[in-house]
Amino acid sequence: MVTCKETRAAIIALHKNGFTGKDIVATKIAPKSTIYRFIKNFKERGSILVKKASGRPRKSSKRQDRLLKRIQLRDRSATSAELAQEWQQAGVSASARTVRRRLLEDDLVSRRAAKKPLLAKKNIRDRLIFCRKYSEWTTEDWGEVIFSDEAPFRLFGASGKRLVRRRKGERYHQSCVMPTVKHPDTIHVWGCFSSKGVGSLTILPKNTAMNKEWYQNTLQQQLLPTIQQQFGEEQCIFQHDGAPCHKAKVITKWLGDQNVEILGPWPGNSPDLNPIENLWSILKRQEPTNSDKLQEVIMKEWVAISQDLAQKLIESMPSRIAEVLKKKGQHCKY
């Protein structure tokens, strides 16, 4: 029987006031054996607190625990079994399970690694230059920007792992497998959006190269109508990344002739700074089974994106900029 601290205190209080063990038992405040045990412990220790059990001794000292943490932080991908072997070389004989418990004490938990583009020194430097340049911009300033990007979409989802919940014997159930094909159909799209909502979205025809001719035609047929529809005669700023067809001289000249101001220069390998990536993620959740259906779903989901969501993504720009600066050019959470 578990006896609360208040009950123990009441028993000892009665004992101090001259009540015998028999008198206290008569109050039925606790079982007889419990009452006499409390009185005995009080006489021996002079306290009503329960003595904490010593438990099983730890296999490692605090110093050895700190060593384990340093080993893990040196190689984040090392498994608990590998860490146990390296820890053993330092004089600690412990199982992989013990290693996991020690690391958990420091909030080091095994998680799937996030996939982010590799950042070279130049990328980091360019990201810092960009973020410092626009660090004072407000959400109103970013509201004048049209973000754009190209993205590939593949049938049967993206590569990588997918978790499913299944019962024993359901491993190969149709709803629990991720279908694959040797050469999945891939379509490429170009889209743009601003705080006023999504703009044009166009699908690149099969066997058409993403070159400067195609890009200029896309800007002519898709970007300019979006600018006119969303901003009218108001000034806006256009964002695109540093892809070769974007940086072509003919494109730069054409944008200048159209009086389209360019945001940037945009840093390479920085999808976390472009909020349109969040919209691509929404579209890629769909899993159609053929190319025509894929195109239909992409267009349908694109026009269904609300202006409220677009606004919230644009409003995240100051936070993205601040986080990249705080992390000295490294990836941010977006």
Coordinates of N, CA, C and O in Angstrom, one line a residue, residues 144-148 190 192 215-216 218-228 231-240 246 250-264:
E144 N 5.6 43.0 -51.6 CA 5.8 43.5 -53.0 C 6.6 42.6 -53.9 O 6.9 42.9 -55.0
V145 N 6.9 41.4 -53.4 CA 7.8 40.5 -54.1 C 7.0 39.4 -54.7 O 6.1 38.8 -54.0
I146 N 7.2 39.0 -56.0 CA 6.7 37.8 -56.6 C 7.8 36.8 -56.6 O 8.8 37.0 -57.2
F147 N 7.6 35.7 -55.9 CA 8.5 34.6 -55.8 C 8.2 33.6 -56.9 O 7.1 33.3 -57.2
S148 N 9.3 33.0 -57.5 CA 9.1 32.0 -58.6 C 10.1 30.8 -58.5 O 11.0 30.9 -57.7
W190 N 6.7 25.5 -63.8 CA 7.1 26.8 -63.4 C 5.9 27.5 -62.8 O 4.8 27.5 -63.3
C192 N 4.6 30.9 -59.9 CA 5.0 32.1 -59.1 C 3.8 32.4 -58.1 O 2.7 32.0 -58.4
Y215 N 12.5 30.0 -71.2 CA 12.2 30.8 -70.0 C 11.7 32.2 -70.3 O 10.8 32.7 -69.7
Q216 N 12.2 32.8 -71.4 CA 11.7 34.1 -71.8 C 10.2 34.0 -72.2 O 9.4 34.9 -71.9
T218 N 8.1 31.8 -71.1 CA 7.3 31.7 -69.9 C 7.1 33.0 -69.1 O 6.0 33.3 -68.6
L219 N 8.2 33.8 -69.0 CA 8.0 35.1 -68.4 C 7.0 36.0 -69.2 O 6.2 36.7 -68.5
Q220 N 7.1 35.9 -70.5 CA 6.2 36.7 -71.3 C 4.7 36.2 -71.1 O 3.8 37.1 -71.0
Q221 N 4.5 34.9 -71.1 CA 3.1 34.4 -71.1 C 2.6 34.2 -69.7 O 1.3 34.2 -69.6
Q222 N 3.4 34.0 -68.7 CA 3.0 33.7 -67.4 C 3.2 34.8 -66.3 O 2.3 35.2 -65.6
L223 N 4.5 35.3 -66.3 CA 4.8 36.3 -65.3 C 4.1 37.6 -65.5 O 3.5 38.2 -64.6
L224 N 4.2 38.2 -66.7 CA 3.6 39.5 -67.0 C 2.1 39.6 -66.7 O 1.7 40.5 -66.1
P225 N 1.4 38.6 -67.1 CA -0.1 38.6 -66.7 C -0.3 38.5 -65.2 O -1.2 39.2 -64.7
T226 N 0.6 37.8 -64.5 CA 0.4 37.7 -63.1 C 0.7 39.1 -62.4 O 0.0 39.5 -61.5
I227 N 1.8 39.7 -62.9 CA 2.1 41.1 -62.4 C 0.9 42.0 -62.6 O 0.5 42.8 -61.7
Q228 N 0.4 42.0 -63.8 CA -0.8 42.9 -64.1 C -2.0 42.6 -63.3 O -2.7 43.5 -62.8
F231 N -0.8 43.2 -59.3 CA -0.2 44.5 -58.9 C -0.7 45.7 -59.7 O -0.6 46.9 -59.3
G232 N -1.2 45.4 -60.9 CA -1.6 46.5 -61.8 C -0.5 47.4 -62.1 O 0.6 47.0 -62.6
E233 N -0.7 48.7 -61.8 CA 0.4 49.7 -62.1 C 1.3 49.9 -60.9 O 2.3 50.7 -61.0
E234 N 1.1 49.2 -59.8 CA 2.0 49.3 -58.7 C 3.3 48.6 -58.9 O 3.4 47.7 -59.7
Q235 N 4.3 49.1 -58.2 CA 5.7 48.5 -58.4 C 5.8 47.2 -57.7 O 5.3 47.0 -56.6
C236 N 6.4 46.2 -58.3 CA 6.7 44.9 -57.6 C 8.1 44.5 -58.0 O 8.7 45.0 -58.9
I237 N 8.6 43.5 -57.2 CA 9.9 43.0 -57.4 C 9.8 41.5 -57.7 O 9.1 40.8 -57.1
F238 N 10.6 41.0 -58.7 CA 10.6 39.6 -59.1 C 11.8 38.9 -58.5 O 12.9 39.3 -58.6
Q239 N 11.5 37.7 -58.0 CA 12.5 36.8 -57.5 C 12.7 35.6 -58.4 O 11.7 34.9 -58.7
H240 N 13.9 35.3 -58.8 CA 14.2 34.0 -59.3 C 15.6 33.6 -59.0 O 16.4 34.5 -58.6
H246 N 18.2 31.6 -66.1 CA 17.7 32.8 -65.5 C 18.7 33.9 -65.6 O 18.4 35.1 -65.7
V250 N 20.3 37.7 -72.3 CA 19.0 38.1 -73.0 C 17.9 38.2 -72.0 O 17.0 39.0 -72.2
I251 N 17.9 37.3 -71.0 CA 16.8 37.4 -70.0 C 16.9 38.6 -69.1 O 15.9 39.3 -68.9
T252 N 18.2 39.0 -68.7 CA 18.4 40.2 -67.9 C 18.0 41.4 -68.7 O 17.3 42.3 -68.1
K253 N 18.3 41.4 -70.0 CA 17.9 42.6 -70.8 C 16.4 42.7 -71.0 O 15.8 43.7 -70.9
W254 N 15.8 41.5 -71.2 CA 14.4 41.5 -71.4 C 13.6 42.0 -70.2 O 12.7 42.8 -70.3
L255 N 14.0 41.5 -69.0 CA 13.4 42.0 -67.8 C 13.6 43.5 -67.6 O 12.7 44.2 -67.1
G256 N 14.8 43.9 -67.9 CA 15.0 45.4 -67.8 C 14.1 46.2 -68.8 O 13.6 47.2 -68.4
D257 N 13.9 45.7 -70.0 CA 13.1 46.3 -71.0 C 11.6 46.4 -70.5 O 10.8 47.3 -70.8
Q258 N 11.2 45.4 -69.6 CA 9.9 45.3 -69.1 C 9.7 46.1 -67.8 O 8.6 46.0 -67.2
N259 N 10.8 46.7 -67.4 CA 10.8 47.5 -66.1 C 10.5 46.6 -64.9 O 9.8 47.0 -64.0
V260 N 11.0 45.3 -65.0 CA 10.8 44.4 -63.9 C 12.1 44.4 -63.0 O 13.2 44.0 -63.4
E261 N 11.9 44.8 -61.7 CA 13.0 44.9 -60.8 C 13.3 43.5 -60.3 O 12.4 42.7 -59.9
I262 N 14.6 43.2 -60.1 CA 15.0 41.8 -59.7 C 15.4 41.8 -58.2 O 16.2 42.7 -57.8
L263 N 15.0 40.9 -57.4 CA 15.4 40.7 -56.0 C 16.8 39.9 -56.1 O 16.9 39.0 -56.7
G264 N 17.7 40.4 -55.2 CA 18.9 39.6 -55.2 C 20.2 40.5 -55.2 O 20.1 41.6 -54.8

